[in-house]
mmCIF file of C-alpha atoms and ligand atoms in Angstrom:
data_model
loop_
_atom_site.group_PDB
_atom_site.id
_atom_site.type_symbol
_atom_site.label_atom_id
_atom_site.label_comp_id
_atom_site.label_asym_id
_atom_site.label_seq_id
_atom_site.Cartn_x
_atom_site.Cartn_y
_atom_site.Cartn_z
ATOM 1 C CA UNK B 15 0.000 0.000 0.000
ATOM 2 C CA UNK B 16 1.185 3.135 -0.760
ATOM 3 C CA UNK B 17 1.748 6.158 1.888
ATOM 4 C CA UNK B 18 2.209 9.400 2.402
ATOM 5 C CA UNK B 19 5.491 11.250 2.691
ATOM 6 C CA UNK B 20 5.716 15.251 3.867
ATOM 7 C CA UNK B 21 8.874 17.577 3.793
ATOM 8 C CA UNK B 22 7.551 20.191 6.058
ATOM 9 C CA UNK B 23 10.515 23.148 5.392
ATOM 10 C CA UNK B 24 10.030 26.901 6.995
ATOM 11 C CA UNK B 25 8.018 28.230 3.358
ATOM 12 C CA UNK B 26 6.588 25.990 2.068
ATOM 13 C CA UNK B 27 5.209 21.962 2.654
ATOM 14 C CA UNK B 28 5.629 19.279 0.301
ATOM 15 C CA UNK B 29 3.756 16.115 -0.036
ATOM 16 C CA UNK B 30 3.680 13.025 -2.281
ATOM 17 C CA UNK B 31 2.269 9.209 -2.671
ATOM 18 C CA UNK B 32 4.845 7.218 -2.610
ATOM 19 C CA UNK B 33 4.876 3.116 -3.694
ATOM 20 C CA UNK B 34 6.340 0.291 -1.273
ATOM 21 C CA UNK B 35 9.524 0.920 -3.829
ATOM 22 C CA UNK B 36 9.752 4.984 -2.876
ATOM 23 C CA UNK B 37 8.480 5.761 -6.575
ATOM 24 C CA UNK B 38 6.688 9.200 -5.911
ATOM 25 C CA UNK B 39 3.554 8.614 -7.282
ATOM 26 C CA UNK B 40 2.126 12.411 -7.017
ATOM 27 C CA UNK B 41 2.861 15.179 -5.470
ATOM 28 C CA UNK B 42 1.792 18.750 -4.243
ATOM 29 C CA UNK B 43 2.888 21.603 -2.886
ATOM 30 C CA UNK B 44 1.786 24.368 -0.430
ATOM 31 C CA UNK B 45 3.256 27.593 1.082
ATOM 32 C CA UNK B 46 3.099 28.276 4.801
ATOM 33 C CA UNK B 47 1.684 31.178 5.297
ATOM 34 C CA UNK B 48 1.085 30.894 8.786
ATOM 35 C CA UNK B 49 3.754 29.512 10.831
ATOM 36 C CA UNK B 50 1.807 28.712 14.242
ATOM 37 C CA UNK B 51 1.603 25.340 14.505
ATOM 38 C CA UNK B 52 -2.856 24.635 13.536
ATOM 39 C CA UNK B 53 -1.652 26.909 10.557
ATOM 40 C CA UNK B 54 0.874 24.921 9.662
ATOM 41 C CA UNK B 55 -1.056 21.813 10.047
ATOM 42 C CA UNK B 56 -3.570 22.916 8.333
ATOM 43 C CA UNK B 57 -1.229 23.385 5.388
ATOM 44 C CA UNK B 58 -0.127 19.936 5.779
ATOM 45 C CA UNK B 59 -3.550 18.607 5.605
ATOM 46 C CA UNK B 60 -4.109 20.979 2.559
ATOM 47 C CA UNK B 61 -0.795 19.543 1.091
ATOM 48 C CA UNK B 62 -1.665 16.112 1.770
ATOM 49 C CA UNK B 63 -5.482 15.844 0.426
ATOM 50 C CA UNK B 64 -4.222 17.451 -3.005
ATOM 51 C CA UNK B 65 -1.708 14.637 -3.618
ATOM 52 C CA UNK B 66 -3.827 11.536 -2.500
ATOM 53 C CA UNK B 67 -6.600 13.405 -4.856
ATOM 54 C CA UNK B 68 -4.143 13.675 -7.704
ATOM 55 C CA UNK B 69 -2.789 10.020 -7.116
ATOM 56 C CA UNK B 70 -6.481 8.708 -6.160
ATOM 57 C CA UNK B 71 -5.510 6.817 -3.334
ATOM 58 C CA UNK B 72 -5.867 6.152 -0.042
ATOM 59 C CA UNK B 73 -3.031 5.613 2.562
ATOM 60 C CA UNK B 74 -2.994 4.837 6.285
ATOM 61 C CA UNK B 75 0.308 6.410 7.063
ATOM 62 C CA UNK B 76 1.850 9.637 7.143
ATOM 63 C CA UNK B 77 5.871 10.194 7.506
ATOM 64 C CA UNK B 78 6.801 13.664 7.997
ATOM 65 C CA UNK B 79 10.499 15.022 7.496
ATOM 66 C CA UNK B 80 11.181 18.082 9.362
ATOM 67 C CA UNK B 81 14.002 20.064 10.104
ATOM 68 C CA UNK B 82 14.977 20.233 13.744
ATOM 69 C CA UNK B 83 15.503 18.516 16.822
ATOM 70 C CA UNK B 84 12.637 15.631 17.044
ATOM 71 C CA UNK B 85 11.723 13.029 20.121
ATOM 72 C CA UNK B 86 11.476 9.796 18.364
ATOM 73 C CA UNK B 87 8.344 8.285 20.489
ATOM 74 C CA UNK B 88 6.086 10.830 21.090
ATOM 75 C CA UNK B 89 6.757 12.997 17.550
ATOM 76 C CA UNK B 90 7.136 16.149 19.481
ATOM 77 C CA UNK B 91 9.331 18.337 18.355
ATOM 78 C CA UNK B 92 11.767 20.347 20.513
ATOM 79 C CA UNK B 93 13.314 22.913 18.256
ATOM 80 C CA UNK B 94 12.556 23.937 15.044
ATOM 81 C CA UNK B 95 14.384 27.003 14.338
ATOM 82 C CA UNK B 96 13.343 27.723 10.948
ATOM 83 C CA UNK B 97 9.916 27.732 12.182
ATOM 84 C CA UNK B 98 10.326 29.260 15.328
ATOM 85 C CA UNK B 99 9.255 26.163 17.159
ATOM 86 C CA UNK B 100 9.089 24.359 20.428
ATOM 87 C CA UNK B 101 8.085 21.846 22.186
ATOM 88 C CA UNK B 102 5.011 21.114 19.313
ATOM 89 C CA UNK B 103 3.335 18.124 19.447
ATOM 90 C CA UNK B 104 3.381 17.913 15.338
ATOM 91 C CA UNK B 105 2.273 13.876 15.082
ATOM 92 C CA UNK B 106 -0.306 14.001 17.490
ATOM 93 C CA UNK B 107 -2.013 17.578 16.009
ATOM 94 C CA UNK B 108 -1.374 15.824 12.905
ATOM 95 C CA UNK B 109 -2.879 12.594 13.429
ATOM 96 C CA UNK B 110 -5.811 14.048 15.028
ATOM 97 C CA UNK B 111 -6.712 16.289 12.075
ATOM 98 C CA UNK B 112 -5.800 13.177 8.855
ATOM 99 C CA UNK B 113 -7.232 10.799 11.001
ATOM 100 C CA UNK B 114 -4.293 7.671 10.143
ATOM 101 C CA UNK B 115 -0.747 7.073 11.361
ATOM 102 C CA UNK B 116 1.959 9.931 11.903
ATOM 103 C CA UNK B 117 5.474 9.329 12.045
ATOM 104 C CA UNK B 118 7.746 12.690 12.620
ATOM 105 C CA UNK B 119 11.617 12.626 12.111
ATOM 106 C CA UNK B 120 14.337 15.096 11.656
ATOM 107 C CA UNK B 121 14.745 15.884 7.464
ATOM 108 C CA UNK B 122 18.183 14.097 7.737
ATOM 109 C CA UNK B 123 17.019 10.929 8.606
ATOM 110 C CA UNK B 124 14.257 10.824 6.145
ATOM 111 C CA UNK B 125 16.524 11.840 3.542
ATOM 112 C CA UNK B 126 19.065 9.030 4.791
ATOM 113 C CA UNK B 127 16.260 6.725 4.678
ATOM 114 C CA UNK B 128 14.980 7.434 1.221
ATOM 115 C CA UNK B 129 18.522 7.117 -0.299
ATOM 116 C CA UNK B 130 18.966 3.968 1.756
ATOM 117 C CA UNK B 131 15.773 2.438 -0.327
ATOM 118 C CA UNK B 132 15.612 4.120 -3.119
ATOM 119 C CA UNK B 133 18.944 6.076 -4.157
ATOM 120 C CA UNK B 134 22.518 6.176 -3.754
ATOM 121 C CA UNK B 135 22.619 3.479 -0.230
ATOM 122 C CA UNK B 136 20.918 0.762 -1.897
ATOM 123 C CA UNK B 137 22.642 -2.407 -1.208
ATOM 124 C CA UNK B 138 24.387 -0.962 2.006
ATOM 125 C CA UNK B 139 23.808 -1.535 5.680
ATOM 126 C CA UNK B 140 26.510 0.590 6.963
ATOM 127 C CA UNK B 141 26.039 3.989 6.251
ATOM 128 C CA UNK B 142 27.244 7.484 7.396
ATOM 129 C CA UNK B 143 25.056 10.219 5.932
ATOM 130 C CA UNK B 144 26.415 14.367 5.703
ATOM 131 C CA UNK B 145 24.740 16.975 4.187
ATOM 132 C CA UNK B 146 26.101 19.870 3.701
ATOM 133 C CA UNK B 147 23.969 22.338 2.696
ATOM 134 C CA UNK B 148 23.083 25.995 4.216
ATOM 135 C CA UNK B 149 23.476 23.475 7.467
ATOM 136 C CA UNK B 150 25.800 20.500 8.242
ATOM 137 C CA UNK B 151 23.575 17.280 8.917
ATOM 138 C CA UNK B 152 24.227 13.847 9.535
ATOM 139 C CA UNK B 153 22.119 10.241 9.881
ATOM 140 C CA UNK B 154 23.839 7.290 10.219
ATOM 141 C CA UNK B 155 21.905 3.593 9.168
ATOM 142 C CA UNK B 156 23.740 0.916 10.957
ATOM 143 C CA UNK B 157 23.066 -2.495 10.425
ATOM 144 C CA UNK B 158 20.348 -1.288 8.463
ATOM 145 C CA UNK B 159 18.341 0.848 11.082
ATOM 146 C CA UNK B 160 18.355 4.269 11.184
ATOM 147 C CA UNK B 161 20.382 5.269 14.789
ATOM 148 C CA UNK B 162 18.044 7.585 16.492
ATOM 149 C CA UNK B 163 19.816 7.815 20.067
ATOM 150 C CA UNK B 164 18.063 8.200 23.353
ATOM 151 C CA UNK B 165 16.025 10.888 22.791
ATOM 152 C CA UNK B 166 15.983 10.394 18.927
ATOM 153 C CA UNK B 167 18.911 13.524 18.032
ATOM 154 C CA UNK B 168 21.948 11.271 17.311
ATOM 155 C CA UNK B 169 23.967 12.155 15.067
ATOM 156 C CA UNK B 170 23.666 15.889 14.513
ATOM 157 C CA UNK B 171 27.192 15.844 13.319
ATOM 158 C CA UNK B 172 26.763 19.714 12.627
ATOM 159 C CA UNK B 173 26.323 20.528 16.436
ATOM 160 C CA UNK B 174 29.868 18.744 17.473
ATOM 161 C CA UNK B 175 32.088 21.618 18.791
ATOM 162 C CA UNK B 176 35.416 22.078 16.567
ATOM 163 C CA UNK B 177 36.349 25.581 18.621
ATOM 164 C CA UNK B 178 35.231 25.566 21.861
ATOM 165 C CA UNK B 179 34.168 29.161 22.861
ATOM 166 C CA UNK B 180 33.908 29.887 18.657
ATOM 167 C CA UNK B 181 31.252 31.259 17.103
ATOM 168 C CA UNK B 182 27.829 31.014 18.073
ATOM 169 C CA UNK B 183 25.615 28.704 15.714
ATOM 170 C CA UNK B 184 21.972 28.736 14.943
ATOM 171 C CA UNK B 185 21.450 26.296 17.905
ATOM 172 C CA UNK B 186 22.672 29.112 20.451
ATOM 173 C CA UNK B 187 25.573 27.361 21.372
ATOM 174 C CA UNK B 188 29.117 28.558 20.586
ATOM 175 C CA UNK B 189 31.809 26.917 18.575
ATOM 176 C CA UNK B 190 29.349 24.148 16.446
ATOM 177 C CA UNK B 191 31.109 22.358 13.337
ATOM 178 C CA UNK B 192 28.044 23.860 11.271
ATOM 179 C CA UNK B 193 29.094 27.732 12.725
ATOM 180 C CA UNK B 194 31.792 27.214 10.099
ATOM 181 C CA UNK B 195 31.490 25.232 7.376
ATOM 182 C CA UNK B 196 27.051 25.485 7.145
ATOM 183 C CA UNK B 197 26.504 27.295 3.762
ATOM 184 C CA UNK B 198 24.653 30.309 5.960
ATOM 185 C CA UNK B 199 28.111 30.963 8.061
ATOM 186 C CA UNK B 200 30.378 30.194 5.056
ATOM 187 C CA UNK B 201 28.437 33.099 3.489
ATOM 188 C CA UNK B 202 28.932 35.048 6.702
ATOM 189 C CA UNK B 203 32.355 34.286 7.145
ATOM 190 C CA UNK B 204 33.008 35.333 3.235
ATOM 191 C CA UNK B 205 31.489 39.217 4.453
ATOM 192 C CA UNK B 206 33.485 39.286 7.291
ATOM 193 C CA UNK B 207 36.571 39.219 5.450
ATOM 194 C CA UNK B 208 35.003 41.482 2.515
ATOM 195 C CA UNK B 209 34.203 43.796 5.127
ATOM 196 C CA UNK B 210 37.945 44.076 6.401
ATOM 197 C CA UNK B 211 39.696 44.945 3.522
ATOM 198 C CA UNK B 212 42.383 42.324 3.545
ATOM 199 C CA UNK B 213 40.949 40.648 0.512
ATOM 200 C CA UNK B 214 41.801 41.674 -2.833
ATOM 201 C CA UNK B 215 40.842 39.081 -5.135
ATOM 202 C CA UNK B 216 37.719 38.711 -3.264
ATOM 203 C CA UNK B 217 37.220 42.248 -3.095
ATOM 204 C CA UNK B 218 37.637 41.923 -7.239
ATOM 205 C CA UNK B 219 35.648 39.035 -7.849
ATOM 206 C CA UNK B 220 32.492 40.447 -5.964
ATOM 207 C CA UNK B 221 32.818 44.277 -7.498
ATOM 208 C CA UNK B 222 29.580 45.649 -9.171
ATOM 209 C CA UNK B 223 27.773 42.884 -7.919
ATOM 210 C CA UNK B 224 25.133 42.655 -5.255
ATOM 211 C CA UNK B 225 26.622 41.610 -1.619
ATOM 212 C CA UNK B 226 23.491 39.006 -1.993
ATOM 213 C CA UNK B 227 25.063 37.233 -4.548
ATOM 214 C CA UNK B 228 28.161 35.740 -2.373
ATOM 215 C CA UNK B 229 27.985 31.748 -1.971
ATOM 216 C CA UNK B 230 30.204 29.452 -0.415
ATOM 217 C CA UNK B 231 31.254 29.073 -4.359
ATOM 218 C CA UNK B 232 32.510 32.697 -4.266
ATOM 219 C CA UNK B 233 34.808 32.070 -1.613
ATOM 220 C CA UNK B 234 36.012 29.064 -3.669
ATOM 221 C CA UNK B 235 36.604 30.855 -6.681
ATOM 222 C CA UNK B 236 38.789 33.775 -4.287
ATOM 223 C CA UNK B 237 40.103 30.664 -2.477
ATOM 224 C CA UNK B 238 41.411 29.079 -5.848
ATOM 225 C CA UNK B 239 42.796 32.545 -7.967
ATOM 226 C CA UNK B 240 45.418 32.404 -5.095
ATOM 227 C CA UNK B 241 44.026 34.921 -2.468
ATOM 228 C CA UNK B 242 45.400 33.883 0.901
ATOM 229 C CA UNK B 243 43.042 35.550 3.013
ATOM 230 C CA UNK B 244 39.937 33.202 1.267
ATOM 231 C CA UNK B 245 42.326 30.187 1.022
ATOM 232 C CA UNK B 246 42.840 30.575 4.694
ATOM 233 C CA UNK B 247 39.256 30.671 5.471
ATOM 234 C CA UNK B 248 39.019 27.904 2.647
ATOM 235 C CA UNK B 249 41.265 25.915 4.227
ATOM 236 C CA UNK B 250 40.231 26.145 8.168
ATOM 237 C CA UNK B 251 36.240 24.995 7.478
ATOM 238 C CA UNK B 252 37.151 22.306 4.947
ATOM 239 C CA UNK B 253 39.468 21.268 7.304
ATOM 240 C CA UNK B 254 37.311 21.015 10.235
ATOM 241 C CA UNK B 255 34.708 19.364 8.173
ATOM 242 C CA UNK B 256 37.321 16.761 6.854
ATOM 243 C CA UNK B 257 38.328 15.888 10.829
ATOM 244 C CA UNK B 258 34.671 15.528 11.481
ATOM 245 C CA UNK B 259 33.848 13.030 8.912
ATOM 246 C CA UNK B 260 37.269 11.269 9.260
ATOM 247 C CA UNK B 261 36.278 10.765 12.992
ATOM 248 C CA UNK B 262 33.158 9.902 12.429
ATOM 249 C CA UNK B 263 34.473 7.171 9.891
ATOM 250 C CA UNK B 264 36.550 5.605 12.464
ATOM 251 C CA UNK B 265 33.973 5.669 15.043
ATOM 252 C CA UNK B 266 31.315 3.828 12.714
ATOM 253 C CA UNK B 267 33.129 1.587 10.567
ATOM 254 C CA UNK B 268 30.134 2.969 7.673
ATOM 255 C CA UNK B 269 30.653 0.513 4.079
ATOM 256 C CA UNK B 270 29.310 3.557 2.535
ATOM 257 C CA UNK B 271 29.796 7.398 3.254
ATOM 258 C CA UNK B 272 27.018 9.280 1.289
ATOM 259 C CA UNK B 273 27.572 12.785 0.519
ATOM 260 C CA UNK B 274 24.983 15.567 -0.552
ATOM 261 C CA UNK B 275 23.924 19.372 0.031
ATOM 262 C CA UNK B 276 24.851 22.562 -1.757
ATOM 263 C CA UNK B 277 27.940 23.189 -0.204
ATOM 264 C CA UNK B 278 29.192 20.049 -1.349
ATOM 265 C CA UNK B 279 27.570 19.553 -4.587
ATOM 266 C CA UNK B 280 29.126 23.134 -5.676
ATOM 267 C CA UNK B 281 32.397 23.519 -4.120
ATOM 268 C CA UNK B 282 34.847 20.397 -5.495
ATOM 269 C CA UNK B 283 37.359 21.827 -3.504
ATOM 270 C CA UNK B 284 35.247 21.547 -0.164
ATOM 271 C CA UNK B 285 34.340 18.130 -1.599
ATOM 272 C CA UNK B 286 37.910 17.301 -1.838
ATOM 273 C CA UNK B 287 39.527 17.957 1.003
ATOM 274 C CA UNK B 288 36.748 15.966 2.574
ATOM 275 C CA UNK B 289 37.309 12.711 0.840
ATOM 276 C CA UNK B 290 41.542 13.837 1.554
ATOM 277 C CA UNK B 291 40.954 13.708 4.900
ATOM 278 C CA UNK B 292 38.866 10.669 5.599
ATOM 279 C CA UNK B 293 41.890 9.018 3.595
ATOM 280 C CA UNK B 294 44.641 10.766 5.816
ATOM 281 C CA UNK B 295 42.515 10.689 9.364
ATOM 282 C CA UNK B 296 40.408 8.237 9.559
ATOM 283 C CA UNK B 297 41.670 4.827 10.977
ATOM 284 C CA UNK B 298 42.853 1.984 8.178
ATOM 285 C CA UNK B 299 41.063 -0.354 9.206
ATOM 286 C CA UNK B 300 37.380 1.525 9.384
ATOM 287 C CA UNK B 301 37.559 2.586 6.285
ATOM 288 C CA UNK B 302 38.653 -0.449 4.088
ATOM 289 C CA UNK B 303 36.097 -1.141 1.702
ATOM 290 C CA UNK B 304 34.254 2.164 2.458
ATOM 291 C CA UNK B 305 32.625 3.498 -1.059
ATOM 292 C CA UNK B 306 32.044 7.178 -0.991
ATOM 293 C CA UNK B 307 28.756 8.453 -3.253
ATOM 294 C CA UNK B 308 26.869 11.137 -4.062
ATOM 295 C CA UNK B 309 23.125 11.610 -2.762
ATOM 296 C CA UNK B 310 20.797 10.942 -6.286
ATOM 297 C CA UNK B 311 17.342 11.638 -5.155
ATOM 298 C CA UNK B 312 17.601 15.258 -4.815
ATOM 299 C CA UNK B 313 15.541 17.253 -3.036
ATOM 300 C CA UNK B 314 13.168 14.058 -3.226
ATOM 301 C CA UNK B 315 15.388 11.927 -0.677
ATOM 302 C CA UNK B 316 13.549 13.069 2.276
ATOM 303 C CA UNK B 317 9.536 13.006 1.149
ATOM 304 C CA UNK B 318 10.614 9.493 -0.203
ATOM 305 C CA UNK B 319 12.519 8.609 3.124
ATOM 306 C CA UNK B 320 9.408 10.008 4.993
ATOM 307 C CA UNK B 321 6.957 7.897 3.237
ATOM 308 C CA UNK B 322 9.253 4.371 3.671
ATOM 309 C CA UNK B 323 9.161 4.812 7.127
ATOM 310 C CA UNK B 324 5.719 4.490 7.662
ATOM 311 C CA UNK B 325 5.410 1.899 5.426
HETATM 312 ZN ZN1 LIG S 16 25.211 24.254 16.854
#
């Protein structure tokens, strides 16, 4: 039987049918409008009707992928920045009002899940997950289970401190892996050193052009015409990033590290030093035999992910 996947984000919510084989078999999408949690349930609901209409079926379970921090029984979740979230009770408001099954997990793990299915993890039981995106997030499937922790927030791989004391991340704590390699504070990072002068090439590269318009790839491009001020700041986040994984490699003893996210997808040389330093840091032994791949469902990995793990 077919069921329902959601990707709740902070503008807009997403859902599809999806087969028993994660083939999406419609979808539809909604904007929030209202961010206060019956709004945004109401959207979901709104969301959800138009797709089963569009695939004319019925389901009798919903998956929902949302970013944040989620408890894995009860479906509440803690914090949702993006949404300004927390302590919501998102399954049960949301089971009350469709009237079948909700399951609510973090966007990571339903995106881990869907590409363990149906993308880029097939065949693998092992995996380590990291997005990198306009945030750093993890999953990791072992043995073929997604590994939810205690309180269901394992693995939030962007949250391990790299500078104790550094700078202060979206989470409110100081020092977070994602505070300086997450697309958001590579951008932010990339107008701080605009902003003191020091960077020619940069300062070049990003003339006549809005201050808008700087991505992580802009600090690539300064990074890689030879200015040492970018290369520097080039150099310190890829580098943290690279320790991360490499640890995280040795820890797990993954057979398969999947990679996805902006950040990675556009900036090889982020991408590089990554795969550099799992080779240089992580232990030999955990990481013979480990294949590295790309995510391949796209922004469909976690509606697809959602969906599988209510079926
Ligand atoms: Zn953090």
């Amino acid at each position: 039987m077919p069921t329902l996947g959601i990707d709740l984000g902070g503008t807009s919510v997403r859902a599809a049918v999806v087969d028993a084989k994660g083939k999406l078999l419609s979808s539809a999408k909604v904007a929030v409008t209202d961010r206060k949690p019956p709004g945004v349930v109401e959207t979901i609901a709104q969301a959800a009707d138009e797709a089963l209409k569009r695939a004319g079926v019925k389901v009798d379970g919903c998956g929902v992928g949302a970013a944040g921090q989620i408890h894995k029984d009860s479906g509440v979740i803690s914090v949702a920045p993006n949404l300004g979230w927390r302590n919501v009770p998102l399954a049960d408001l949301l089971q009350k009002r469709l009237g079948y099954g909700v399951k609510v997990v973090n966007d990571l793990s339903a995106a881990a899940w869907g590409e363990l299915h149906a993308g880029a993890g097939r065949g693998s039981q092992d995996m380590l997950v990291v997005f990198v995106g306009s945030g750093v997030g993890s999953a990791i499937i072992a043995d073929g289970r997604l590994v939810q922790g205690g309180g269901g927030v394992a693995g939030e791989l962007g949250h391990i401190k790299v500078v104790p004391g550094g700078r202060l991340c979206g989470c409110g704590e100081h020092g977070c892996l994602e505070a300086y390699v997450g697309g958001h504070n590579l951008i932010a990072q990339t107008k701080e050193l605009l902003a003191s002068g020091r960077s020619r090439i940069l300062e070049s590269l990003v003339a006549d052009s809005d201050p808008d318009s700087i991505t992580p790839v802009t600090l690539e491009k300064a990074a890689d015409a030879g200015d040492a001020e970018a290369k520097e700041l080039h150099e310190r986040a890829s580098r943290f990033l690279a320790i991360a994984v490499a640890n995280q490699v040795t820890m797990l003893n993954p057979s398969r590290l999947l990679l996805g996210g902006g950040v990675l997808t556009y900036c090889p040389g982020i991408r590089q030093r990554v795969l550099d330093g799992v080779q240089m840091w992580s232990s030999q032994t955990s990481r013979e035999g480990l294949l590295v791949a790309d995510a391949e469902l796209g922004d469909d990995s976690g509606i697809i992910g959602a969906a599988l793990l209510v079926a």
